[in-house]
Short mmCIF file of C-alpha atoms in Angstrom, two decimals:
data_model
loop_
_atom_site.label_atom_id
_atom_site.label_comp_id
_atom_site.label_asym_id
_atom_site.label_seq_id
_atom_site.Cartn_x
_atom_site.Cartn_y
_atom_site.Cartn_z
CA MET A 633 -60.22 -58.04 131.47
CA ALA A 634 -62.25 -56.39 134.77
CA SER A 635 -66.02 -55.85 134.98
CA SER A 636 -67.28 -52.82 133.97
CA VAL A 637 -67.40 -49.86 136.49
CA SER A 638 -70.87 -49.74 136.61
CA SER A 639 -71.27 -53.43 138.11
CA ILE A 640 -69.53 -54.89 141.07
CA SER A 641 -68.30 -58.47 141.22
CA ARG A 642 -69.34 -61.03 144.00
CA GLN A 643 -65.97 -62.61 143.67
CA GLU A 644 -63.85 -59.25 144.08
CA VAL A 645 -66.06 -58.56 146.97
CA SER A 646 -65.19 -61.67 148.86
CA THR A 647 -61.47 -61.46 147.79
CA LEU A 648 -61.42 -57.55 149.19
CA MET A 649 -63.00 -59.05 152.33
CA ARG A 650 -60.50 -62.08 152.98
CA GLN A 651 -57.69 -59.58 152.38
CA ILE A 652 -58.89 -57.04 155.14
CA GLN A 653 -59.57 -60.01 157.71
CA SER A 654 -56.38 -61.84 156.98
CA ASN A 655 -53.12 -61.19 158.61
CA GLN A 656 -51.49 -59.67 155.17
CA LEU A 657 -51.90 -56.35 156.38
CA TYR A 658 -50.69 -54.58 159.45
CA ASN A 659 -52.39 -51.85 161.81
CA ARG A 660 -50.44 -49.27 160.01
CA GLN A 661 -51.93 -49.95 156.03
CA LEU A 662 -55.29 -50.84 158.11
CA SER A 663 -54.99 -47.15 159.66
CA SER A 664 -53.80 -45.73 156.77
CA ILE A 665 -57.18 -47.51 154.46
CA CYS A 666 -59.42 -45.68 157.39
CA GLN A 667 -58.02 -42.25 156.75
CA ILE A 668 -58.35 -42.31 152.79
CA ASN A 669 -61.68 -43.56 152.72
CA GLY A 670 -62.78 -40.84 155.69
CA LEU A 671 -63.14 -43.68 158.58
CA LYS A 672 -61.76 -43.50 162.38
CA SER A 673 -58.28 -44.46 161.75
CA THR A 674 -58.01 -45.22 165.59
CA GLY A 675 -58.55 -48.28 167.51
CA VAL A 676 -57.20 -52.18 167.63
CA LYS A 677 -56.74 -53.92 164.28
CA ILE A 678 -60.01 -55.96 164.40
CA GLU A 679 -61.88 -52.44 164.70
CA LEU A 680 -60.11 -51.40 161.69
CA GLN A 681 -60.79 -54.39 160.02
CA ASN A 682 -64.51 -54.29 160.98
CA ARG A 683 -64.72 -50.26 159.90
CA ILE A 684 -62.91 -51.44 156.30
CA VAL A 685 -65.62 -54.49 155.90
CA GLY A 686 -68.67 -52.09 156.55
CA LEU A 687 -67.27 -49.38 154.20
CA ILE A 688 -67.35 -52.37 151.41
CA GLN A 689 -70.71 -53.91 152.54
CA GLU A 690 -72.21 -50.09 151.93
CA ALA A 691 -70.72 -49.47 148.54
CA VAL A 692 -72.12 -53.19 147.63
CA ASN A 693 -75.42 -52.68 149.10
CA ALA A 694 -75.90 -49.05 147.71
CA ASN A 695 -74.55 -50.60 144.10
CA ASP A 696 -72.24 -47.75 144.38
CA ALA A 697 -69.41 -49.17 141.82
CA ALA A 698 -67.29 -45.55 142.02
CA ARG A 699 -67.31 -46.13 145.48
CA PHE A 700 -66.10 -49.30 145.51
CA CYS A 701 -63.24 -48.89 143.42
CA GLN A 702 -62.27 -45.96 145.27
CA VAL A 703 -61.89 -48.57 148.33
CA ARG A 704 -60.58 -51.19 146.63
CA GLN A 705 -57.50 -48.78 145.08
CA SER A 706 -56.89 -47.68 148.88
CA ILE A 707 -56.49 -51.65 149.79
CA ILE A 708 -54.25 -52.29 147.04
CA ASN A 709 -51.92 -48.87 147.46
CA ALA A 710 -51.81 -49.93 151.28
CA ILE A 711 -50.79 -53.41 150.59
CA ALA A 712 -48.37 -52.08 147.81
CA GLN A 713 -46.86 -50.07 150.80
CA ARG A 714 -45.79 -52.95 152.70
CA GLY A 715 -42.92 -53.40 150.54
CA SER A 716 -43.70 -57.53 149.67
CA PRO A 717 -45.52 -57.40 146.79
CA ALA A 718 -44.83 -61.17 146.33
CA LYS A 719 -47.42 -61.80 148.97
CA MET A 720 -49.90 -60.28 147.13
CA PRO A 721 -53.10 -62.58 145.68
CA ALA A 722 -52.04 -61.89 142.52
CA ARG A 723 -53.62 -65.13 141.43
CA HIS A 724 -56.99 -65.67 140.69
CA THR A 725 -59.24 -67.59 138.41
CA ASN A 726 -59.42 -66.73 134.76
CA SER A 727 -62.75 -65.14 135.27
CA THR A 728 -61.53 -62.55 137.26
CA PRO A 729 -58.44 -60.22 137.06
CA SER A 730 -55.73 -60.07 139.45
CA HIS A 731 -55.62 -57.39 142.07
CA SER A 732 -52.37 -55.58 140.53
CA SER A 733 -54.28 -55.89 137.05
CA LEU A 734 -56.71 -53.85 139.08
CA ALA A 735 -54.87 -51.16 139.80
CA THR A 736 -53.73 -50.52 136.44
CA GLN A 737 -57.48 -50.60 134.97
CA TYR A 738 -58.57 -48.35 138.01
CA SER A 739 -55.19 -46.04 138.30
CA PRO A 740 -56.51 -42.53 139.76
CA THR A 741 -57.46 -39.88 137.49
CA ALA A 742 -57.13 -36.27 137.98
CA SER A 743 -60.90 -35.99 138.02
CA SER A 744 -61.03 -39.33 140.40
CA TYR A 745 -59.15 -37.88 143.00
CA SER A 746 -62.19 -35.89 143.90
CA PRO A 747 -64.14 -37.58 146.84
CA GLY A 748 -67.21 -36.55 145.72
CA THR A 749 -69.65 -36.09 148.98
CA ILE A 750 -67.13 -38.34 151.19
CA SER A 751 -67.27 -36.30 154.86
CA TYR A 752 -63.44 -36.48 156.11
CA GLN A 753 -62.60 -36.37 159.95
CA GLN A 754 -59.22 -36.51 161.01
CA GLN A 755 -57.44 -35.01 163.96
CA GLY A 756 -60.57 -33.68 165.27
CA TYR A 757 -61.41 -31.56 161.79
CA ASN A 758 -64.52 -32.24 160.29
CA VAL A 759 -63.58 -31.55 156.35
CA ALA A 760 -66.25 -30.32 153.96
CA ALA A 761 -66.05 -32.16 150.90
CA SER A 762 -67.46 -30.91 146.90
CA THR A 763 -70.80 -32.02 146.40
CA THR A 764 -69.44 -32.80 142.58
CA PRO A 765 -70.04 -36.45 141.89
CA ASN A 766 -66.99 -38.73 141.40
CA ARG A 767 -66.03 -39.17 137.16
CA HIS A 768 -64.61 -42.08 135.83
CA LEU A 769 -63.05 -41.99 132.86
CA PRO A 770 -63.45 -45.57 130.72
CA MET A 771 -60.54 -48.03 131.51
CA PRO A 772 -57.63 -48.31 129.13
CA GLN A 773 -57.82 -51.70 127.41
CA TYR A 774 -54.38 -52.86 127.80
CA PRO A 775 -51.98 -55.59 125.64
CA THR A 776 -52.55 -58.86 126.50
CA SER A 777 -49.21 -59.49 127.59
CA THR A 778 -48.75 -61.71 130.57
CA MET A 779 -45.98 -59.87 132.24
CA SER A 780 -47.22 -56.28 131.38
CA SER A 781 -51.06 -56.83 133.13
CA THR A 782 -49.63 -57.80 136.25
CA LEU A 783 -47.05 -54.88 136.61
CA THR A 784 -48.00 -51.64 137.79
CA PHE A 785 -46.80 -48.41 138.36
CA ARG A 786 -47.76 -46.51 141.57
CA PRO A 787 -50.53 -44.17 140.54
CA SER A 788 -49.63 -39.88 140.25
CA PRO A 789 -51.71 -37.24 140.04
CA PHE A 790 -49.43 -35.69 137.27
CA TYR A 791 -50.15 -38.26 134.73
CA ARG A 792 -52.48 -41.59 134.02
CA ILE A 793 -50.84 -44.43 131.98
CA GLU A 794 -53.48 -44.80 129.31
CA ASP A 795 -51.66 -47.52 126.84
CA HIS A 796 -48.82 -49.42 126.08
CA VAL A 797 -46.97 -48.26 123.38
CA SER A 798 -44.16 -51.48 123.25
CA THR A 799 -43.82 -54.72 124.89
CA LEU A 800 -42.29 -54.91 128.31
CA ARG A 801 -38.61 -55.44 128.14
CA VAL A 802 -36.45 -57.65 130.71
CA CYS A 803 -32.98 -55.95 131.47
CA GLU A 804 -30.76 -58.95 132.34
CA VAL A 805 -28.42 -58.63 135.21
CA MET A 806 -24.85 -56.69 134.14
CA THR A 807 -22.84 -56.65 137.03
CA ALA A 808 -19.32 -54.96 135.52
CA HIS A 809 -20.60 -54.86 131.45
CA ARG A 810 -22.73 -52.08 130.01
CA HIS A 811 -25.49 -53.39 127.76
CA SER A 812 -28.20 -51.74 125.60
CA ILE A 813 -31.85 -52.34 124.77
CA SER A 814 -33.48 -51.44 121.83
CA ILE A 815 -37.30 -50.13 121.69
CA PRO A 816 -39.02 -49.61 118.23
CA LEU A 817 -41.79 -47.25 117.70
CA GLU A 818 -43.42 -46.67 114.50
CA LEU A 819 -46.86 -44.68 113.87
CA ASN A 820 -48.02 -46.93 111.79
CA GLU A 821 -47.65 -50.23 114.11
CA CYS A 822 -49.17 -48.38 117.35
CA PRO A 823 -52.29 -46.13 116.26
CA ALA A 824 -52.38 -45.00 120.12
CA LEU A 825 -49.82 -42.87 119.21
CA GLN A 826 -52.11 -40.76 117.21
CA ARG A 827 -53.28 -39.05 119.95
CA CYS A 828 -49.99 -37.30 120.87
CA LEU A 829 -50.15 -35.53 117.51
CA GLY A 830 -53.48 -33.73 118.32
CA ASP A 831 -53.41 -33.17 121.96
CA ARG A 832 -50.12 -32.45 123.93
CA SER A 833 -51.42 -33.03 126.96
CA TYR A 834 -50.51 -37.29 125.97
CA ARG A 835 -47.47 -37.97 126.17
CA VAL A 836 -44.92 -41.05 125.79
CA MET A 837 -43.22 -42.11 129.01
CA ILE A 838 -40.59 -44.65 129.57
CA PHE A 839 -41.18 -46.28 132.63
CA CYS A 840 -38.45 -48.88 134.74
CA SER A 841 -39.13 -51.25 137.81
CA SER A 842 -37.07 -53.56 139.57
CA GLU A 843 -40.16 -56.35 139.75
CA ALA A 844 -42.34 -57.44 137.25
CA THR A 845 -45.41 -57.84 139.20
CA GLY A 846 -47.43 -55.82 141.64
CA VAL A 847 -47.63 -52.03 142.36
CA GLN A 848 -44.11 -50.80 141.83
CA ASN A 849 -42.12 -47.35 142.03
CA ILE A 850 -40.26 -46.20 139.04
CA THR A 851 -36.60 -47.27 139.13
CA PHE A 852 -33.98 -47.19 136.78
CA PRO A 853 -30.16 -49.36 137.17
CA TYR A 854 -27.78 -47.32 139.27
CA GLN A 855 -26.14 -46.24 135.49
CA SER A 856 -28.65 -45.72 133.19
CA GLU A 857 -28.42 -43.43 129.80
CA LEU A 858 -31.44 -43.10 127.37
CA LYS A 859 -30.93 -41.95 123.27
CA VAL A 860 -34.00 -41.58 121.24
CA ASN A 861 -33.26 -41.33 117.46
CA GLY A 862 -29.25 -41.11 118.33
CA SER A 863 -29.97 -37.93 120.63
CA ASP A 864 -29.33 -38.01 124.31
CA ILE A 865 -32.44 -37.66 126.82
CA LYS A 866 -31.42 -35.89 129.50
CA ALA A 867 -33.34 -36.51 132.76
CA ASN A 868 -32.90 -37.55 136.57
CA MET A 869 -33.50 -41.39 136.28
CA ARG A 870 -32.00 -41.69 139.98
CA GLY A 871 -34.41 -39.79 141.96
CA LEU A 872 -33.50 -38.14 145.42
CA LYS A 873 -31.16 -39.99 147.58
CA ASN A 874 -32.36 -42.46 149.75
CA LYS A 875 -35.97 -41.59 148.70
CA PRO A 876 -37.55 -44.59 147.02
CA GLY A 877 -40.71 -43.59 144.84
CA SER A 878 -39.24 -40.42 144.12
CA THR A 879 -37.93 -41.31 140.60
CA ARG A 880 -40.13 -39.74 137.71
CA PRO A 881 -40.96 -41.27 134.19
CA VAL A 882 -38.64 -40.44 131.27
CA ASP A 883 -40.81 -38.25 128.42
CA ILE A 884 -39.33 -38.84 125.26
CA THR A 885 -42.14 -37.25 123.34
CA ASN A 886 -40.27 -34.12 122.27
CA ALA A 887 -37.68 -36.63 120.36
CA LEU A 888 -39.96 -38.64 118.83
CA ARG A 889 -40.34 -38.19 114.96
CA LEU A 890 -44.27 -39.13 114.83
CA ARG A 891 -45.06 -39.62 110.89
CA PRO A 892 -46.41 -42.32 109.08
CA GLY A 893 -43.39 -45.00 107.97
CA HIS A 894 -40.52 -43.59 110.29
CA VAL A 895 -39.40 -46.12 112.79
CA ASN A 896 -37.92 -44.69 116.03
CA ASN A 897 -35.25 -46.26 117.62
CA ILE A 898 -35.39 -46.26 121.63
CA GLU A 899 -31.95 -46.79 123.14
CA PHE A 900 -31.58 -47.54 126.78
CA THR A 901 -27.58 -48.29 127.86
CA TYR A 902 -27.42 -49.40 131.63
CA ALA A 903 -24.66 -51.01 133.88
CA LEU A 904 -24.00 -52.27 137.28
CA THR A 905 -27.68 -53.76 138.31
CA ASN A 906 -25.71 -55.10 141.59
CA LYS A 907 -25.43 -51.81 142.92
CA VAL A 908 -28.69 -50.68 145.14
CA GLY A 909 -30.06 -47.64 143.47
CA HIS A 910 -31.59 -44.45 145.35
CA SER A 911 -34.91 -45.75 144.94
CA ILE A 912 -35.16 -49.53 145.64
CA SER A 913 -36.35 -50.54 149.30
CA SER A 914 -34.22 -52.59 150.76
CA SER A 915 -37.14 -54.54 152.20
CA VAL A 916 -37.70 -55.75 148.78
CA LEU A 917 -34.07 -56.68 147.96
CA LEU A 918 -34.17 -58.70 151.22
CA GLU A 919 -36.89 -60.78 150.41
CA SER A 920 -37.03 -61.00 146.66
CA LEU A 921 -33.65 -60.72 145.32
CA PRO A 922 -30.91 -63.37 144.69
CA LEU A 923 -28.16 -62.62 145.91
CA THR A 924 -24.64 -63.79 144.59
CA GLY A 925 -21.65 -64.35 146.98
CA LYS A 926 -22.51 -60.87 149.78
CA ARG A 927 -23.69 -58.75 146.67
CA ALA A 928 -27.51 -58.47 145.60
CA VAL A 929 -28.13 -58.64 141.77
CA GLN A 930 -31.22 -57.60 139.91
CA LYS A 931 -33.26 -57.67 136.78
CA PHE A 932 -34.56 -54.64 135.32
CA TYR A 933 -38.30 -54.27 133.30
CA LEU A 934 -38.48 -51.21 131.01
CA ILE A 935 -41.53 -50.29 129.15
CA ALA A 936 -42.98 -47.29 127.18
CA ASN A 937 -46.44 -45.78 128.20
CA LEU A 938 -48.85 -43.22 126.19
CA CYS A 939 -49.82 -40.93 129.73
CA LYS A 940 -52.16 -38.65 130.24
CA VAL A 941 -50.77 -35.64 132.17
CA THR A 942 -52.43 -33.29 134.36
CA THR A 943 -50.59 -29.83 134.65
CA VAL A 944 -49.75 -28.06 137.91
CA SER A 945 -52.89 -25.56 137.29
CA GLU A 946 -55.26 -28.02 137.18
CA LEU A 947 -54.39 -29.91 140.07
CA GLU A 948 -54.61 -26.46 141.71
CA SER A 949 -58.10 -26.24 140.33
CA ILE A 950 -59.10 -29.89 142.32
CA VAL A 951 -57.80 -29.07 145.59
CA SER A 952 -59.51 -25.29 145.54
CA ASN A 953 -62.66 -27.15 144.47
CA ARG A 954 -62.64 -30.42 146.39
CA LEU A 955 -62.01 -30.63 150.16
CA THR A 956 -62.09 -27.75 152.78
CA ILE A 957 -61.37 -27.53 156.15
CA PRO A 958 -63.80 -25.14 157.77
CA LYS A 959 -63.13 -22.00 159.51
CA GLU A 960 -65.30 -22.75 162.38
CA THR A 961 -63.62 -26.23 162.74
CA VAL A 962 -60.51 -24.42 163.05
CA VAL A 963 -61.68 -22.54 165.85
CA ALA A 964 -63.50 -24.96 167.94
CA GLU A 965 -60.27 -26.75 168.08
CA LEU A 966 -58.25 -23.90 169.46
CA ASN A 967 -60.80 -23.39 171.61
CA LYS A 968 -60.47 -27.17 173.07
CA ILE A 969 -56.79 -26.74 173.30
CA ALA A 970 -57.09 -23.70 175.25
CA GLN A 971 -59.58 -25.09 177.79
CA ASP A 972 -57.34 -28.03 178.24
CA PRO A 973 -56.17 -27.78 181.68
CA ASP A 974 -52.77 -29.54 181.30
CA VAL A 975 -51.86 -27.11 178.39
CA VAL A 976 -50.94 -23.27 178.39
CA ALA A 977 -52.42 -21.45 175.76
CA THR A 978 -50.60 -18.74 174.75
CA SER A 979 -50.98 -16.67 171.10
CA GLN A 980 -48.70 -17.79 168.59
CA ILE A 981 -47.65 -15.96 165.15
CA LEU A 982 -48.94 -17.56 161.77
CA SER A 983 -46.91 -16.51 158.96
CA LEU A 984 -48.67 -15.64 155.81
CA LYS A 985 -45.71 -16.65 153.73
CA CYS A 986 -45.36 -20.18 152.20
CA PRO A 987 -42.60 -22.01 153.56
CA LEU A 988 -41.35 -23.51 150.08
CA SER A 989 -41.47 -20.53 148.28
CA TYR A 990 -41.12 -17.89 150.95
CA MET A 991 -44.09 -15.80 149.16
CA ARG A 992 -47.40 -14.83 150.35
CA LEU A 993 -49.95 -17.61 150.12
CA GLU A 994 -52.54 -17.79 147.30
CA ILE A 995 -54.11 -21.41 147.72
CA PRO A 996 -53.64 -21.85 151.80
CA CYS A 997 -53.77 -26.05 152.15
CA ARG A 998 -52.31 -28.60 154.68
CA SER A 999 -53.15 -32.26 155.07
CA LEU A 1000 -55.72 -33.54 156.86
CA SER A 1001 -53.22 -35.71 158.99
CA CYS A 1002 -51.90 -32.12 159.86
CA ILE A 1003 -52.57 -30.88 163.38
CA HIS A 1004 -50.76 -27.29 163.02
CA ILE A 1005 -52.56 -24.03 161.71
CA GLN A 1006 -49.53 -23.22 159.77
CA CYS A 1007 -50.34 -23.78 155.35
CA PHE A 1008 -48.11 -24.14 152.68
CA ASP A 1009 -49.12 -22.81 149.06
CA ALA A 1010 -50.79 -25.22 147.26
CA THR A 1011 -48.77 -23.98 144.07
CA SER A 1012 -45.63 -24.24 145.55
CA TYR A 1013 -46.06 -27.79 146.86
CA LEU A 1014 -47.64 -29.30 143.62
CA GLN A 1015 -44.56 -27.77 141.81
CA LEU A 1016 -42.24 -29.46 144.24
CA GLN A 1017 -43.82 -32.59 144.10
CA GLU A 1018 -43.93 -32.43 140.18
CA GLN A 1019 -40.00 -32.50 140.26
CA GLY A 1020 -39.06 -35.29 143.09
CA PRO A 1021 -42.44 -36.44 144.27
CA GLN A 1022 -42.27 -36.94 148.13
CA TRP A 1023 -45.74 -36.30 149.21
CA THR A 1024 -44.55 -35.23 152.80
CA CYS A 1025 -45.53 -31.58 154.59
CA PRO A 1026 -43.22 -29.47 154.77
CA ILE A 1027 -43.75 -27.97 157.79
CA CYS A 1028 -44.15 -31.50 160.24
CA ASN A 1029 -42.96 -34.23 157.93
CA LYS A 1030 -46.39 -36.07 157.91
CA PRO A 1031 -47.26 -37.84 154.52
CA ALA A 1032 -49.32 -35.09 152.67
CA PRO A 1033 -50.71 -37.33 149.36
CA PHE A 1034 -52.77 -35.39 147.39
CA ASP A 1035 -56.03 -37.22 147.95
CA GLN A 1036 -55.68 -35.63 151.25
CA LEU A 1037 -54.67 -32.17 150.49
CA ALA A 1038 -57.39 -29.63 152.17
CA VAL A 1039 -58.13 -25.81 151.84
CA ASP A 1040 -58.23 -24.19 155.09
CA ASN A 1041 -60.70 -21.51 155.07
CA TYR A 1042 -59.41 -19.78 158.34
CA VAL A 1043 -55.92 -19.21 156.54
CA LYS A 1044 -58.04 -18.29 153.59
CA ASP A 1045 -60.31 -15.72 155.59
CA ILE A 1046 -57.26 -13.77 156.95
CA LEU A 1047 -55.39 -13.86 153.91
CA ASP A 1048 -58.75 -12.22 152.34
CA ASN A 1049 -59.40 -10.02 155.22
CA THR A 1050 -55.73 -8.45 155.23
CA PRO A 1051 -53.13 -6.33 153.16
CA LYS A 1052 -51.18 -8.26 150.61
CA ASP A 1053 -47.63 -6.76 151.90
CA LEU A 1054 -48.63 -7.87 155.61
CA GLU A 1055 -46.45 -11.02 156.19
CA SER A 1056 -47.97 -12.71 159.51
CA VAL A 1057 -50.65 -12.34 161.99
CA THR A 1058 -51.06 -13.36 165.47
CA ILE A 1059 -53.69 -16.03 166.95
CA GLU A 1060 -55.23 -15.87 170.16
CA PRO A 1061 -56.23 -19.01 172.09
CA ASN A 1062 -59.69 -18.19 171.37
CA GLY A 1063 -59.16 -18.40 167.61
CA ARG A 1064 -59.34 -14.60 166.94
CA TRP A 1065 -56.70 -13.23 165.42
CA ARG A 1066 -55.26 -9.10 164.69
CA VAL A 1067 -52.40 -8.08 162.87
CA HIS A 1068 -49.06 -8.46 163.67
CA SER A 1069 -47.17 -4.86 162.91
CA SER A 1070 -44.02 -3.20 163.33
CA GLN A 1071 -46.04 -1.22 165.75
CA ASP A 1072 -45.90 -3.83 168.11
CA ASP A 1073 -42.31 -4.57 168.19
CA GLN A 1074 -42.07 -0.59 168.61
CA THR A 1075 -44.32 -0.77 171.45
CA ASN A 1076 -42.60 -4.14 172.85
CA ALA A 1077 -39.05 -1.91 172.59
CA LEU A 1078 -40.54 1.03 174.26
CA GLU A 1079 -41.69 -0.57 177.51
CA GLY A 1080 -38.39 -2.57 177.46
CA SER A 1081 -36.47 0.59 177.36
CA ALA A 1082 -38.68 1.82 180.04
CA PHE A 1083 -38.30 -0.79 182.64
CA GLY A 1084 -34.11 -0.93 181.91
CA ASP A 1085 -34.62 3.17 183.37
CA ASP A 1086 -36.65 1.91 186.09
CA ASP A 1087 -34.07 -0.44 187.37
CA LEU A 1088 -31.21 2.11 187.65
CA VAL A 1089 -29.27 2.73 190.49
CA GLU A 1090 -27.91 6.34 190.76
CA ILE A 1091 -25.70 7.26 193.56
CA SER A 1092 -24.91 10.94 194.34
CA GLU A 1093 -22.00 11.77 196.33
CA THR A 1094 -20.89 15.22 197.98
CA ILE A 1095 -18.06 16.01 200.14
CA ALA A 1096 -18.86 18.22 202.28
CA HIS A 1097 -17.31 20.89 204.04
CA GLY A 1098 -16.79 19.27 207.36
CA GLY A 1099 -15.17 16.35 205.29
CA GLY A 1100 -18.01 14.24 205.86
CA ARG A 1101 -19.14 12.05 203.39
CA LYS A 1102 -22.68 11.90 202.21
CA MET A 1103 -24.69 9.47 199.53
CA GLU A 1104 -28.41 9.36 198.77
CA THR A 1105 -30.56 7.89 195.91
CA PRO A 1106 -31.99 11.04 193.86
CA ARG A 1107 -35.93 11.44 193.71
CA ASN A 1108 -35.95 10.84 190.00
CA ALA A 1109 -34.25 8.17 188.38
CA THR A 1110 -33.10 10.12 185.53
CA PRO A 1111 -31.83 13.48 186.46
CA ASN A 1112 -30.62 15.82 184.44
CA ILE A 1113 -27.22 16.34 185.03
CA ARG A 1114 -25.28 19.91 183.97
CA THR A 1115 -21.68 20.58 184.40
CA PRO A 1116 -20.53 23.90 185.08
CA VAL A 1117 -18.69 26.22 182.66
CA SER A 1118 -15.07 27.19 183.08
CA ASN A 1119 -13.53 30.70 182.14
CA GLY A 1120 -12.50 30.76 178.49
CA SER A 1121 -13.88 27.04 178.02
CA THR A 1122 -16.85 25.47 176.15
CA SER A 1123 -19.01 23.02 178.01
CA MET A 1124 -17.78 20.11 179.51
CA PRO A 1125 -17.99 16.47 178.99
CA ARG A 1126 -20.94 15.13 181.15
CA GLY A 1127 -20.03 13.07 184.30
CA ALA A 1128 -22.02 10.03 184.55
CA ALA A 1129 -22.62 8.99 188.38
CA THR A 1130 -25.18 6.23 187.04
CA PHE A 1131 -24.05 2.39 187.89
CA SER A 1132 -26.47 -0.17 186.64
CA ALA A 1133 -26.15 -3.80 186.02
CA LYS A 1134 -27.98 -3.55 182.25
CA ARG A 1135 -26.11 -0.59 180.96
CA PRO A 1136 -23.09 0.35 182.58
CA ALA A 1137 -21.63 4.10 182.19
CA SER A 1138 -18.44 4.83 182.12
CA ALA A 1139 -16.78 7.60 184.34
CA VAL A 1140 -15.03 10.63 183.38
CA ILE A 1141 -12.05 12.39 184.74
CA ASP A 1142 -11.53 15.97 184.01
CA LEU A 1143 -8.37 17.07 184.73
CA THR A 1144 -8.00 20.45 183.19
CA GLU A 1145 -10.92 21.80 185.57
CA ASP A 1146 -9.85 24.11 188.63
CA SER A 1147 -11.93 23.77 191.52
CA ASP A 1148 -11.18 27.36 192.34
CA GLU A 1149 -12.71 28.80 188.96
CA GLU A 1150 -16.17 26.71 189.63
CA SER A 1151 -18.71 28.51 189.33
CA VAL A 1152 -22.60 27.57 190.31
CA ARG A 1153 -25.78 27.30 188.15
CA ALA A 1154 -28.06 25.51 190.00
CA PRO A 1155 -27.47 25.66 194.04
CA HIS A 1156 -30.48 22.94 194.50
CA LYS A 1157 -28.14 20.22 191.98
CA ARG A 1158 -25.02 21.52 191.99
CA GLN A 1159 -22.38 19.12 190.62
CA ASN A 1160 -19.29 18.62 192.96
CA THR A 1161 -16.03 18.10 191.93
CA GLY A 1162 -13.99 18.28 195.17
CA ALA A 1163 -13.39 21.13 197.85
CA ASN A 1164 -9.53 20.69 197.34
CA GLY A 1165 -6.90 18.86 194.58
CA GLY A 1166 -6.75 15.72 197.00
CA CYS A 1167 -10.36 15.03 196.64
CA ASN A 1168 -9.78 15.93 192.55
CA GLY A 1169 -9.34 12.28 191.52
CA PHE A 1170 -12.22 10.91 194.56
CA ALA A 1171 -14.95 13.20 192.23
CA GLY A 1172 -13.85 12.68 189.07
CA SER A 1173 -14.50 8.70 190.06
CA TYR A 1174 -17.93 9.58 191.63
CA LEU A 1175 -19.57 12.74 189.42
CA GLY A 1176 -23.50 12.94 189.95
CA GLU A 1177 -25.44 15.69 191.31
CA SER A 1178 -25.88 16.93 195.04
CA PRO A 1179 -28.53 16.25 197.54
CA VAL A 1180 -31.58 19.04 197.26
CA GLY A 1181 -31.20 21.84 199.62
CA TYR A 1182 -27.15 22.02 199.63
CA SER A 1183 -25.77 25.27 199.85
CA SER A 1184 -22.23 25.96 200.19
#
């Protein structure tokens, strides 16, 4: 077994040093390790390696075993992300555990996700961390099975593997026929199951992988069925399409009969192991799977584990009391962008609704790698990851793992100082914000309407007694046009002598009006309807007011 958490083995330190300084990790993995541990994540490979080595040396000099375990776990995860577990240095002497088993022994717990007093700096944001010290629960003692001790599943904040309750079962290759594997579970034979009786947070879950060593994603055969005591277990064992790592373990606790002397029968039926499932990495297939003709075939490995489950509400509390992005840091970053001569800074609209649930934000958070101000709600995000873990930002699609989620105090301050029904605010380039209400939209609409009226060009045309035609643009852009009233009739429809590229007005031709019966109401603004019958049609096409001072 591994050394205790209170001591650091020199051999473990030298092993980590060799892994970092070798060519086993790419710049992408080294940068990820630096990000997780609060180091600068840019630069050439030798710079990234030196930063990580220096961090390991600092933890050793300070005899900080908890910090050392955290750095080691990030290195193990980075090696697993490369997609070639076979290249991991999993073989050491008997006194030193393999790094794949170290990942099992030091899997992150709900409390160990708190990075303590670590100060993160990502994308220019100084992130304040909680002063709560790291807390590590006692490491579980796993059965000494050769395969199960070297197989580790990728850690999740929603559960922690406490113990194995079955041996590792091999699902042999089945290219055409169906095959079943039976796993018996008895309370007397597995005392760890007693914890499920007194604490509902302990659950029995079925895990499956396509490899027997290293850190693996949960991967079931393409066609899989699970029965417990003859009852079908309804669960999604494929995950999201083309999303490796999005498959969850299957919880069978409610179907078990945990009483002394009763043997529970878990029956796993599968087929088509030659078909690549949704959660299998193609790079792993190419490197580690044998080929039959042109079709890849593979084995699967099944095991039942006792897990300690962490609820979404508990994870919310961890996020709320852990990392925060200070308000002053966000304002300083906005001012920095505004002062950039190559960037034209304008105001922006900040939505106070979560892009996932479309409800008002309660716990505004984002990843440390995100450079946008828009936040998502921690509750909605965690609920989504619980159903199908992807851990990507819903706004920019950058990785947003649980240990990099931070509460944005700038947005939180806006939420605390605005009414609950407000949907958005306007952020100025200097970082100040103001309420973006419907009055702003009405003001903009009125300004746009006034601007449109100023563009109107009105043409008044009068047929003078001498037969001459006279045109002028009225002084008022929107004159009050009045139509004379004929004998025995009501008021006539208004004619429009207004022509505009924006709002063209239709002309009205009145054929019922007799020009001889016309009366003049306002001599200085008289509507011209034509002096004789030959001009009635023309006058109807260009109805408008007469020039000021005109008299008949």
